[in-house]
PDB file of C-alpha atoms in Angstrom:
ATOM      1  CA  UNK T   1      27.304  -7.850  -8.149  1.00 46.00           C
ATOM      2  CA  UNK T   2      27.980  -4.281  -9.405  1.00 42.00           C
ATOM      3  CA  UNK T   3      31.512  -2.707  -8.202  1.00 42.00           C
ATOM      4  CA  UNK T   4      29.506   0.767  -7.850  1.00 52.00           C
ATOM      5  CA  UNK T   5      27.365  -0.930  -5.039  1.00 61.00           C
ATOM      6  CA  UNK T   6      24.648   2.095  -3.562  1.00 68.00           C
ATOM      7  CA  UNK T   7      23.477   1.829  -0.316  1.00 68.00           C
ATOM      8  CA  UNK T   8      20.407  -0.131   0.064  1.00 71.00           C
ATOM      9  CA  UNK T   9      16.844   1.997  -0.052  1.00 67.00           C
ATOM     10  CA  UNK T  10      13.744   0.766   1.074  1.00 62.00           C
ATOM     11  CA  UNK T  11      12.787  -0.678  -2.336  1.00 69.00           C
ATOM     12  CA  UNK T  12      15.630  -3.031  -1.840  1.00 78.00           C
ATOM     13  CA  UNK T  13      13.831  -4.205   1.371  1.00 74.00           C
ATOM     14  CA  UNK T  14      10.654  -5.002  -0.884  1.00 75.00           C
ATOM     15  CA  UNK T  15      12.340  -6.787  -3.481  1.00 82.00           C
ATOM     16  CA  UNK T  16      14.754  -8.935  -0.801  1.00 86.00           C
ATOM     17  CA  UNK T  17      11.561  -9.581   0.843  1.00 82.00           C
ATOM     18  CA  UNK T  18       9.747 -11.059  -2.365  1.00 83.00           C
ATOM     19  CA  UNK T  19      13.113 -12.369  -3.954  1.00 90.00           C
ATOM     20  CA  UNK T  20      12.939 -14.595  -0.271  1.00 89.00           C
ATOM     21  CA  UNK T  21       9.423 -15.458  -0.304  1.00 86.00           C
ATOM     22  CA  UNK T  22       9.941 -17.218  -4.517  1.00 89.00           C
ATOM     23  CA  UNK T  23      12.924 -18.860  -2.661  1.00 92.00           C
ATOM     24  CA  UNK T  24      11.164 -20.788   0.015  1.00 91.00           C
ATOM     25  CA  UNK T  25       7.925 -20.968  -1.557  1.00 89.00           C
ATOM     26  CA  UNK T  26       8.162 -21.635  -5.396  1.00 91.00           C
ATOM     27  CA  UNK T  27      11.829 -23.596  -5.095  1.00 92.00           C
ATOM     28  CA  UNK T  28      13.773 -26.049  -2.330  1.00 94.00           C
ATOM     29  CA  UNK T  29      16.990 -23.987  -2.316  1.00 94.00           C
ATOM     30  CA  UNK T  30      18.414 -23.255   1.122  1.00 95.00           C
ATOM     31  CA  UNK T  31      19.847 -19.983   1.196  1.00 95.00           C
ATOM     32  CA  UNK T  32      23.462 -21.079   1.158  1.00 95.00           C
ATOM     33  CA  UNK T  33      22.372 -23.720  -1.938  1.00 95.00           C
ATOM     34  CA  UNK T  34      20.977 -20.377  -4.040  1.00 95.00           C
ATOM     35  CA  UNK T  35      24.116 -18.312  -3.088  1.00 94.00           C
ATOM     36  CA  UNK T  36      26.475 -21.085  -3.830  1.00 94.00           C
ATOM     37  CA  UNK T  37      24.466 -21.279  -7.693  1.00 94.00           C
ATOM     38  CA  UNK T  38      24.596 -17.669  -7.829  1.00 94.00           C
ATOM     39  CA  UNK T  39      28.329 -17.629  -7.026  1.00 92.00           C
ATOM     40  CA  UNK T  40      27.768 -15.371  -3.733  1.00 94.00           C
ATOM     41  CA  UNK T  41      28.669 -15.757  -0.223  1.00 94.00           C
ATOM     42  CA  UNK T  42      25.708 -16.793   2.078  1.00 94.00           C
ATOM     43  CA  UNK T  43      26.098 -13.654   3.838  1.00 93.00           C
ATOM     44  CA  UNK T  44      25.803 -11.760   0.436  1.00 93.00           C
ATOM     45  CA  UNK T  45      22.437 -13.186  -0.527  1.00 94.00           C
ATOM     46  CA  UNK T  46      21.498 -13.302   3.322  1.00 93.00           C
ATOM     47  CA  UNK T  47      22.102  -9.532   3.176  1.00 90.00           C
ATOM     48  CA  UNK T  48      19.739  -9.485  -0.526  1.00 91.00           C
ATOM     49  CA  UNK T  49      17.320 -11.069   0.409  1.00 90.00           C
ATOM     50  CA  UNK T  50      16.670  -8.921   4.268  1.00 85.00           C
ATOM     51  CA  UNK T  51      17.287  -5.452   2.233  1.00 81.00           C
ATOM     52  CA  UNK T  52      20.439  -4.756   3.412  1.00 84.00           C
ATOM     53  CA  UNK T  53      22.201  -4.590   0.384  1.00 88.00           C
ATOM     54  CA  UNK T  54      21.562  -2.999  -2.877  1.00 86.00           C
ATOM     55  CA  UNK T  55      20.274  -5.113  -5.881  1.00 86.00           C
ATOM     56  CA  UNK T  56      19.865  -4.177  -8.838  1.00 86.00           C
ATOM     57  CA  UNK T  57      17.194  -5.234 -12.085  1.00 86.00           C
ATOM     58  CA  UNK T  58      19.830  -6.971 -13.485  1.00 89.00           C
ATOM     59  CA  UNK T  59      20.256  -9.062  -9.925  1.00 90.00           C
ATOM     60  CA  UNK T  60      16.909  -9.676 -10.087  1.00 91.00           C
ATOM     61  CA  UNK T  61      16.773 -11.030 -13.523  1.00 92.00           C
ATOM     62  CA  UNK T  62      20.184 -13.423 -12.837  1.00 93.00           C
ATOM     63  CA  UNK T  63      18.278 -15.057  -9.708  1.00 94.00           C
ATOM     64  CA  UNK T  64      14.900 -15.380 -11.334  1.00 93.00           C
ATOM     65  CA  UNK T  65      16.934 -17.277 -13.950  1.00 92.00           C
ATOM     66  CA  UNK T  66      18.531 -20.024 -11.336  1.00 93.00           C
ATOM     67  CA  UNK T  67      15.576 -20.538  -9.473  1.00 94.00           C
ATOM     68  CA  UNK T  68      13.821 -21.259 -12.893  1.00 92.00           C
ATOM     69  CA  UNK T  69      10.476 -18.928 -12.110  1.00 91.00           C
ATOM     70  CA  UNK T  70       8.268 -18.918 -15.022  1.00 89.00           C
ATOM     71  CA  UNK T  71       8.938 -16.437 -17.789  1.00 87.00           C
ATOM     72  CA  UNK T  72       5.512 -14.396 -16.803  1.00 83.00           C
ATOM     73  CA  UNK T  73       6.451 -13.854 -13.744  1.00 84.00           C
ATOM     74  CA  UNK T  74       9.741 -13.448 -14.087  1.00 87.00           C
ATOM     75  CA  UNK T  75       9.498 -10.333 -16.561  1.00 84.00           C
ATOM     76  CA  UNK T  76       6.793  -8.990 -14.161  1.00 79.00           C
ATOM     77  CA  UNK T  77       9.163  -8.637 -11.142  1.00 82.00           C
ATOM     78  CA  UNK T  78      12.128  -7.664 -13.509  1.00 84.00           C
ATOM     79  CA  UNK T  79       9.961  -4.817 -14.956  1.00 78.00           C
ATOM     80  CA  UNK T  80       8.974  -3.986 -11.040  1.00 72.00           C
ATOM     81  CA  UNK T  81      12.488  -3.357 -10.076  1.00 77.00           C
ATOM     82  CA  UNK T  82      13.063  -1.245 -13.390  1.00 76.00           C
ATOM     83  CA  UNK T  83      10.084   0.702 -12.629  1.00 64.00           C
ATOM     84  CA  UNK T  84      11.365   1.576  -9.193  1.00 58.00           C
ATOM     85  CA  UNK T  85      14.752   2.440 -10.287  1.00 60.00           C
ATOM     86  CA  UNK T  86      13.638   4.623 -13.615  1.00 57.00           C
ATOM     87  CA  UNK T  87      13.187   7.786 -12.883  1.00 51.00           C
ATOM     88  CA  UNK T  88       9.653   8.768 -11.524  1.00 54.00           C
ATOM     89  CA  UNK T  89       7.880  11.270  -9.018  1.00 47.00           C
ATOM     90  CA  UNK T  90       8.550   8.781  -6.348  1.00 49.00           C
ATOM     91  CA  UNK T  91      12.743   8.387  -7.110  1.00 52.00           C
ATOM     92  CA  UNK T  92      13.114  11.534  -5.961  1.00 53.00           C
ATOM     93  CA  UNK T  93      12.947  11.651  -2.024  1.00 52.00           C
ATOM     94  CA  UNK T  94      10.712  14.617  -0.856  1.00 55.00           C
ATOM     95  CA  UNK T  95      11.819  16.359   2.402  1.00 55.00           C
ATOM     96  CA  UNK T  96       9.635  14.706   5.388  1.00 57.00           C
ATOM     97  CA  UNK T  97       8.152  12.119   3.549  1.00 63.00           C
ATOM     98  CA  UNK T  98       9.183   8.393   4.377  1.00 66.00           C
ATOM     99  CA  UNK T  99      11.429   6.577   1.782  1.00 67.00           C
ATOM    100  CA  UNK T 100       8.697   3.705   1.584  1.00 73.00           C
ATOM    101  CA  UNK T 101       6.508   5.796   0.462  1.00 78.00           C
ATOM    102  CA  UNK T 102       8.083   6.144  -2.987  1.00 76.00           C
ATOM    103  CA  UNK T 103       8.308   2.274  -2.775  1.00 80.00           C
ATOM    104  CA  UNK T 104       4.508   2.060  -1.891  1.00 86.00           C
ATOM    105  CA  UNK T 105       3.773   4.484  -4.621  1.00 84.00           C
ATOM    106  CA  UNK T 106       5.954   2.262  -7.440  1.00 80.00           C
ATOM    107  CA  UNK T 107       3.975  -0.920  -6.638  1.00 85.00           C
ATOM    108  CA  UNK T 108       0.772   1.210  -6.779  1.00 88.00           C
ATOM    109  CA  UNK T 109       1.347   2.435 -10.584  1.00 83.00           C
ATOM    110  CA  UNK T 110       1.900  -1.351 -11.398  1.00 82.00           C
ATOM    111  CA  UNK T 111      -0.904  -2.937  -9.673  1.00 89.00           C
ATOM    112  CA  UNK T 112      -3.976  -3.684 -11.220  1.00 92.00           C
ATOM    113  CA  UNK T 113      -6.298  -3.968  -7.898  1.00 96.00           C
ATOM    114  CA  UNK T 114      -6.031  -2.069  -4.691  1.00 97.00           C
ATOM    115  CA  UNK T 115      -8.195  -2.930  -1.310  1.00 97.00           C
ATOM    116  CA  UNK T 116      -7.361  -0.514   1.307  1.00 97.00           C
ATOM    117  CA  UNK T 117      -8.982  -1.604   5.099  1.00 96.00           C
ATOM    118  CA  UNK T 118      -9.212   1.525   7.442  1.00 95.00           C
ATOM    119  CA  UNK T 119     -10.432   0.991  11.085  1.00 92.00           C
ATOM    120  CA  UNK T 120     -10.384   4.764  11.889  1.00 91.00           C
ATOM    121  CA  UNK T 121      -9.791   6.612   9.474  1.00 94.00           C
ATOM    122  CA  UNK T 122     -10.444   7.745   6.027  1.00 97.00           C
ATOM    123  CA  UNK T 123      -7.957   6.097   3.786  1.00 96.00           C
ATOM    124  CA  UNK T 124      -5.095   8.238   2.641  1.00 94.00           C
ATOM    125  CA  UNK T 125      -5.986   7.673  -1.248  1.00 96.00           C
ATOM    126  CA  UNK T 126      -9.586   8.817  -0.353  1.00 97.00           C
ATOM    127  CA  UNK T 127      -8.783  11.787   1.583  1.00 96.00           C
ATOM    128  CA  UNK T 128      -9.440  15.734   1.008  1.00 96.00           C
ATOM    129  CA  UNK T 129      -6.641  17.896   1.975  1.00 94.00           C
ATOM    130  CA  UNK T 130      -7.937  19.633   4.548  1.00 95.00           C
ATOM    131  CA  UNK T 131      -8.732  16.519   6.412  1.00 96.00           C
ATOM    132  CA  UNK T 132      -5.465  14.896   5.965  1.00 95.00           C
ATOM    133  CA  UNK T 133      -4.155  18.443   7.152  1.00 94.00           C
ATOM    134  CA  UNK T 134      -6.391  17.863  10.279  1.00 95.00           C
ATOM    135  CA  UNK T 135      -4.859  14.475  10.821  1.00 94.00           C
ATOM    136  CA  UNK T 136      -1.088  15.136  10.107  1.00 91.00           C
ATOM    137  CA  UNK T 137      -1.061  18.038  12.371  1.00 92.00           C
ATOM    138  CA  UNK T 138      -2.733  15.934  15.014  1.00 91.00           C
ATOM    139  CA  UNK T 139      -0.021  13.177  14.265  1.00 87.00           C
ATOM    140  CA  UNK T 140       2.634  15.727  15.022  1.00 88.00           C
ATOM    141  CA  UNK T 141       3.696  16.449  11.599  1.00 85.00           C
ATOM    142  CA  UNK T 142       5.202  20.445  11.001  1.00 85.00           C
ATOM    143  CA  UNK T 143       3.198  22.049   8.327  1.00 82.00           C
ATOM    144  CA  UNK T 144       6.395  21.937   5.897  1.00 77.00           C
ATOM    145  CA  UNK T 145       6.033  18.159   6.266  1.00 83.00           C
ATOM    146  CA  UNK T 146       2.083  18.353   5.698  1.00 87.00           C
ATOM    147  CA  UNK T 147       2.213  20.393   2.298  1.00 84.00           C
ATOM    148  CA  UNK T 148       5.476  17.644   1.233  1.00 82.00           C
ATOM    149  CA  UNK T 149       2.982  14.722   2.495  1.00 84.00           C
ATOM    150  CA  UNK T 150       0.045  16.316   0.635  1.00 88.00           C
ATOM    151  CA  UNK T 151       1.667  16.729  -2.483  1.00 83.00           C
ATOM    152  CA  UNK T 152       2.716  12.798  -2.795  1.00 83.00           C
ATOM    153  CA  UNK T 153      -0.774  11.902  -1.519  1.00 88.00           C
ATOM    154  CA  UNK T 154      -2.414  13.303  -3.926  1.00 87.00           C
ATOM    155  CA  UNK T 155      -0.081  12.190  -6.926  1.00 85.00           C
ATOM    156  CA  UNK T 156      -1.020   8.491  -5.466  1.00 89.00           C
ATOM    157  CA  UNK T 157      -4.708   9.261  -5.860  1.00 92.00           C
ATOM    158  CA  UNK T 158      -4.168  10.214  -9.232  1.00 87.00           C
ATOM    159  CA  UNK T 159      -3.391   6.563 -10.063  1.00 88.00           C
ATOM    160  CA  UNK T 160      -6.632   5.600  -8.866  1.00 92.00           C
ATOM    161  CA  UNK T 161      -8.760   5.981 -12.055  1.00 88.00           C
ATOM    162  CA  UNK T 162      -6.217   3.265 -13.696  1.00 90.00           C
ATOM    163  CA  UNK T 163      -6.865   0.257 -11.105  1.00 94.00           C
ATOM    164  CA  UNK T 164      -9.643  -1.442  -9.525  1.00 96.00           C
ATOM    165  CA  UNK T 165     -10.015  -0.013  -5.990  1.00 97.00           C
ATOM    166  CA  UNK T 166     -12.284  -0.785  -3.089  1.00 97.00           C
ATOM    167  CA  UNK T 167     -11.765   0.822   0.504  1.00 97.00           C
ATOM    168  CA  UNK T 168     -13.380  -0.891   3.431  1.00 97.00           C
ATOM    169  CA  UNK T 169     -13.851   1.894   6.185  1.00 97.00           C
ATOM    170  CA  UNK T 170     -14.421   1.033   9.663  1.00 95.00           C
ATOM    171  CA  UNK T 171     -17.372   3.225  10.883  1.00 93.00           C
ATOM    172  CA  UNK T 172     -15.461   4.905  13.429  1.00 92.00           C
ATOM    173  CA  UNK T 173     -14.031   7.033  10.355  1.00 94.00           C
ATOM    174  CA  UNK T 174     -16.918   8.403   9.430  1.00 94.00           C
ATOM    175  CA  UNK T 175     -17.892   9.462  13.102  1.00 93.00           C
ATOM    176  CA  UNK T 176     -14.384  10.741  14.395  1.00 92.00           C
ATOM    177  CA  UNK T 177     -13.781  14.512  13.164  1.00 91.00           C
ATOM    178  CA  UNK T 178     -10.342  15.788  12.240  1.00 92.00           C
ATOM    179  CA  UNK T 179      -9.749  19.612  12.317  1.00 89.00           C
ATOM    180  CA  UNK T 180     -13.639  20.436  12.836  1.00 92.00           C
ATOM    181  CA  UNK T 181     -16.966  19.078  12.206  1.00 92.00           C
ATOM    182  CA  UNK T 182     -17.007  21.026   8.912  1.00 94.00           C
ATOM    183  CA  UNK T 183     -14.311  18.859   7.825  1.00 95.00           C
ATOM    184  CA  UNK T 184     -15.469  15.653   8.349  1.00 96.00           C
ATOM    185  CA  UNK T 185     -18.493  16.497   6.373  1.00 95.00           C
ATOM    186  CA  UNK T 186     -16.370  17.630   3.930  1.00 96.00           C
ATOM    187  CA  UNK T 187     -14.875  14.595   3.761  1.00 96.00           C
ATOM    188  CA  UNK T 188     -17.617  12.550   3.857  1.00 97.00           C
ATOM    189  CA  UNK T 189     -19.120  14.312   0.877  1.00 96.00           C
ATOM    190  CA  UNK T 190     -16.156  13.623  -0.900  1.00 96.00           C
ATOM    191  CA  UNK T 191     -16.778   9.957  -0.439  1.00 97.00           C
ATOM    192  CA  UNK T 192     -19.938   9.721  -1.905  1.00 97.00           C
ATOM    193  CA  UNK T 193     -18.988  11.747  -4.644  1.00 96.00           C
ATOM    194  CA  UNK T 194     -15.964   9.403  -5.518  1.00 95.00           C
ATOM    195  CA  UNK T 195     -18.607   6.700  -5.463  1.00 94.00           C
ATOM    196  CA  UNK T 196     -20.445   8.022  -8.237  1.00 92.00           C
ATOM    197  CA  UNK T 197     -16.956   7.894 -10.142  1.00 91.00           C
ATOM    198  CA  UNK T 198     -16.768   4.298  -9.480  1.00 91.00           C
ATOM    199  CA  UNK T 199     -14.410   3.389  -6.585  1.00 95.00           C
ATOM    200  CA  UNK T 200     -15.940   0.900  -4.315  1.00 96.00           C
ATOM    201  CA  UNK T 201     -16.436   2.441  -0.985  1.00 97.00           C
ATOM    202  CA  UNK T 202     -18.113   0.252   1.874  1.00 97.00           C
ATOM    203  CA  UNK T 203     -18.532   0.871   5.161  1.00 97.00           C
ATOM    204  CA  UNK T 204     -17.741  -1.994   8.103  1.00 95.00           C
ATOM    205  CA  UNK T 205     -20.430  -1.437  10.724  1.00 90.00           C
ATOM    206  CA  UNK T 206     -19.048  -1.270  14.402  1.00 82.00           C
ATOM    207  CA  UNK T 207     -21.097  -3.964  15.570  1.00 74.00           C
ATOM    208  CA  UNK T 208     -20.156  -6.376  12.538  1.00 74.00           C
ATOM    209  CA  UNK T 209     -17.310  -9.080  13.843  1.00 74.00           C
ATOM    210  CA  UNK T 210     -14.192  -8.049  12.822  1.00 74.00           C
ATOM    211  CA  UNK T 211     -11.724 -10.262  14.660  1.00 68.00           C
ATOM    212  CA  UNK T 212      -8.304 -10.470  13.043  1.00 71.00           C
ATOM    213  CA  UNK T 213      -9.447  -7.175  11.424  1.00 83.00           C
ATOM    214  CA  UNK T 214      -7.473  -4.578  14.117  1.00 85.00           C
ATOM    215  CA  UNK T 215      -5.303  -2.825  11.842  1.00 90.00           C
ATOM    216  CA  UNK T 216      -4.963  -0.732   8.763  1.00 93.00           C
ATOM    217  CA  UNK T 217      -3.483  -2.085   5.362  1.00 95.00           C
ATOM    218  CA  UNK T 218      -3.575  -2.072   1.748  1.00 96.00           C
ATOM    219  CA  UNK T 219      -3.616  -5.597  -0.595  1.00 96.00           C
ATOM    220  CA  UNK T 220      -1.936  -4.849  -3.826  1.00 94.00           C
ATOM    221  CA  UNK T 221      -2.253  -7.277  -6.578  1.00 93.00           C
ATOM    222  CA  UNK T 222      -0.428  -7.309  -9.541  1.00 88.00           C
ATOM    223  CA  UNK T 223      -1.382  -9.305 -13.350  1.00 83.00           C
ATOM    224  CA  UNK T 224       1.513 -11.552 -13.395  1.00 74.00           C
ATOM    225  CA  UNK T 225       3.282 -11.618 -10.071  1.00 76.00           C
ATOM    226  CA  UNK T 226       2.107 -12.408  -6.218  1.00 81.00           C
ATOM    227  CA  UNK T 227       0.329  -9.673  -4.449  1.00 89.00           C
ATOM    228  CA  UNK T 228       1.942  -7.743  -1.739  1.00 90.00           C
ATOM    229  CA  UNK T 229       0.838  -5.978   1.572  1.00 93.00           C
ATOM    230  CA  UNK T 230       1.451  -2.634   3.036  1.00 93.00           C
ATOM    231  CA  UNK T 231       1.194  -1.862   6.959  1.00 91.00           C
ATOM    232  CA  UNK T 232       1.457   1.791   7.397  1.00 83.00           C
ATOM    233  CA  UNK T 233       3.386   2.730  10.677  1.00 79.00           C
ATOM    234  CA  UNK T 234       3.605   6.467  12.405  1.00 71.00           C
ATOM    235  CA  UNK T 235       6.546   7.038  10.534  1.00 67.00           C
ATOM    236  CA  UNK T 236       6.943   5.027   7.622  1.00 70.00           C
ATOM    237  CA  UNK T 237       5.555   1.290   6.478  1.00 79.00           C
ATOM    238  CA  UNK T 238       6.139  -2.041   6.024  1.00 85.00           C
ATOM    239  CA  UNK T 239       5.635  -4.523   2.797  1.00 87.00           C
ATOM    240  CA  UNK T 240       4.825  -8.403   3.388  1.00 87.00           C
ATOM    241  CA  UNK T 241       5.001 -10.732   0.846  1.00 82.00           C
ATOM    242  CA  UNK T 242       4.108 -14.406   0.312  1.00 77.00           C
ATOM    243  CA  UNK T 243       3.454 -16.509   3.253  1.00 82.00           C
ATOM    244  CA  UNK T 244       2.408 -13.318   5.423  1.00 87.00           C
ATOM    245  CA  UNK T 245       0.213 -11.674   2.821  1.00 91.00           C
ATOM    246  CA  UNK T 246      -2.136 -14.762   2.566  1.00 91.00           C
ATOM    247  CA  UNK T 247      -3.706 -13.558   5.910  1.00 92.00           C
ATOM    248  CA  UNK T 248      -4.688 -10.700   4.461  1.00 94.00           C
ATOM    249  CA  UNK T 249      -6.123 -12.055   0.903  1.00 94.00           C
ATOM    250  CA  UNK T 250      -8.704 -13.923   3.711  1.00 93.00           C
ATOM    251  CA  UNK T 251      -9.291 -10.841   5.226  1.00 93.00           C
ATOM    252  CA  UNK T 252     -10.169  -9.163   2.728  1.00 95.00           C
ATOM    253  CA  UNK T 253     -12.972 -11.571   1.811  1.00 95.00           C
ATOM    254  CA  UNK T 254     -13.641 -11.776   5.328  1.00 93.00           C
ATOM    255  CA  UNK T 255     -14.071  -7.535   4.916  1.00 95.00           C
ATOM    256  CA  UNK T 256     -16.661  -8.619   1.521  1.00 95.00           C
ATOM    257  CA  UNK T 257     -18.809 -10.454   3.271  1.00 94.00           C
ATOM    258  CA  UNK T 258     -19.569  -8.041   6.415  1.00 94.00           C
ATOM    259  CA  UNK T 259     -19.280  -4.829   4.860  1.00 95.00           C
ATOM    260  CA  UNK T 260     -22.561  -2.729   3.322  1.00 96.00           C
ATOM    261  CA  UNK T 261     -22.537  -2.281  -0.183  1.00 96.00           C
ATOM    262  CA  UNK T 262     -21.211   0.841  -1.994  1.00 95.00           C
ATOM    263  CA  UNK T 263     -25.106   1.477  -2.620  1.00 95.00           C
ATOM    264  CA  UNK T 264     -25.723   1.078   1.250  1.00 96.00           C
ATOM    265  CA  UNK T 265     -22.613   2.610   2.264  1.00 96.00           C
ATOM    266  CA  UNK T 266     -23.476   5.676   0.051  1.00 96.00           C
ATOM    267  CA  UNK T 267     -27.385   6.015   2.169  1.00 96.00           C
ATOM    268  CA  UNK T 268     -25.486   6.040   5.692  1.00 96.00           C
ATOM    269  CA  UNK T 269     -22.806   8.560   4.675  1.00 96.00           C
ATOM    270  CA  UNK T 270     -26.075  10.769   3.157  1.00 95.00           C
ATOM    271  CA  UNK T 271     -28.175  10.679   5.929  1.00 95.00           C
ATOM    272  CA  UNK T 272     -25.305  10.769   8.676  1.00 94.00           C
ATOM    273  CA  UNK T 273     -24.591  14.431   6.335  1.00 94.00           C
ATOM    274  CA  UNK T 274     -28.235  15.081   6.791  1.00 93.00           C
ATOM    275  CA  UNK T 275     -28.444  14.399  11.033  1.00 89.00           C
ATOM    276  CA  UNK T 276     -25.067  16.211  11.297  1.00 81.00           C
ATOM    277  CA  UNK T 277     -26.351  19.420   9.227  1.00 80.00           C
ATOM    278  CA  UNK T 278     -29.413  19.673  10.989  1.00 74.00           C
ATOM    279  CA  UNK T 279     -27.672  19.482  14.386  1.00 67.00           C
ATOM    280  CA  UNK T 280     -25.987  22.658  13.495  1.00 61.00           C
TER     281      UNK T 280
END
């Protein structure tokens, strides 16, 4: 390990978490047998691998090379942990925003295909700012913290022209106003108007079964590597990797088969604009 060791960030939780899951998944090394190969203490890779400790690409690269991982994926999780440590938007911590965020937003500009599942609420990647104004303020967030929030939200929707990305919306979203009434229309005009610019937007009826389905989270998956999934918490967010993340790959097709189509989900969120106009 380096003799400069930095304090472990939240990225280092990620990569101890995946750097785990290829342990007990893809070899038969007990912890103390991988430590012992990579001449560490137990309590050294113990501390690696639950993101206590910093590790760096170079780490990475050593311990893909004892456990014998397959050159493809090996380079795509070295390149990962490169990515997050090069300099970037996301390196640099922004005052009120939660350090997993930048982690979040790394994986995003990697991954090929995003699914984001919302019970109520628009997705964050999908949102206008005036909306996710509405709903920070009603979180508790200061408005210094909103306009810091905003400002890395909407560098993360940049990214989404590059990736395949489809967000299953739970129909309370489209029903629940943030701010005002004006808003959510707002909003919901900006969804149909991202459809038309490809992104797959379908709406999950309340009366559809959605058991297993009670939270909010986003599958990222990746060309050459395992996918990874993010819970989003009140004040930060969690990544799971590989056995924990299967649930949600079944989810997800769980969410294809019971969710209108972007061509049906576009007609409700036009004629729920039409009832709420004429209401006025």
């Amino acid at each position: 390990m380096p003799n400069q060791r930095r304090a472990p960030q939240a990225r280092d939780r990620a990569l101890g978490a995946q750097l785990k899951a290829i342990r007990t998944q893809q070899t038969e090394l007990s912890l103390e047998a991988a430590a012992e190969m990579m001449r560490w203490s137990s309590a050294t890779m113990s501390r690696i691998e639950n993101g206590k400790r910093h590790i760096s690409a170079e780490d990475v690269a050593s311990i893909l090379a004892v456990y014998r991982i397959p050159m493809d994926q090996r380079g795509a999780l070295i390149r990962r942990a490169k990515a997050i440590d090069e300099p970037g938007w996301w390196s640099r911590p922004l005052p009120g925003v939660p350090e997993e965020l930048g982690v979040l937003a790394s994986y995003e500009s990697e991954a090929n295909v995003l699914t984001d599942w919302s019970v109520n609420i628009v997705p964050g990647l999908l949102q206008t700012y005036e909306y996710a104004k509405a709903y920070m303020l009603d979180k508790g967030t200061s408005i210094e913290d909103i306009e810091m929030a905003w400002m890395a939200r909407l560098r993360r929707q940049q990214g989404l022209s590059k990736v395949e990305y489809t967000a299953y919306i739970g129909e309370a979203a489209i029903r629940t106003p943030f701010g005002s009434a004006e808003i959510l229309t707002e909003q919901l005009r900006q969804l149909i108007e991202l459809t038309k610019r490809g992104l797959g937007i379908r709406l999950v009826s309340q009366h559809a079964p959605c058991a297993g389905l009670y939270h909010s989270w986003l599958l990222l998956e990746f060309p050459d590597s395992p996918p990874i999934a993010h819970i989003e918490l009140l004040r930060g967010g969690v990544f799971l990797h590989d056995p924990e993340v299967e649930h949600y790959v079944h989810q997800r097709a769980k969410l294809h088969k019971i969710a209108l189509s972007t061509t049906e989900s576009r007609d409700t969120l036009r004629k729920l604009i039409e009832r709420r106009e004429g209401k006025r």
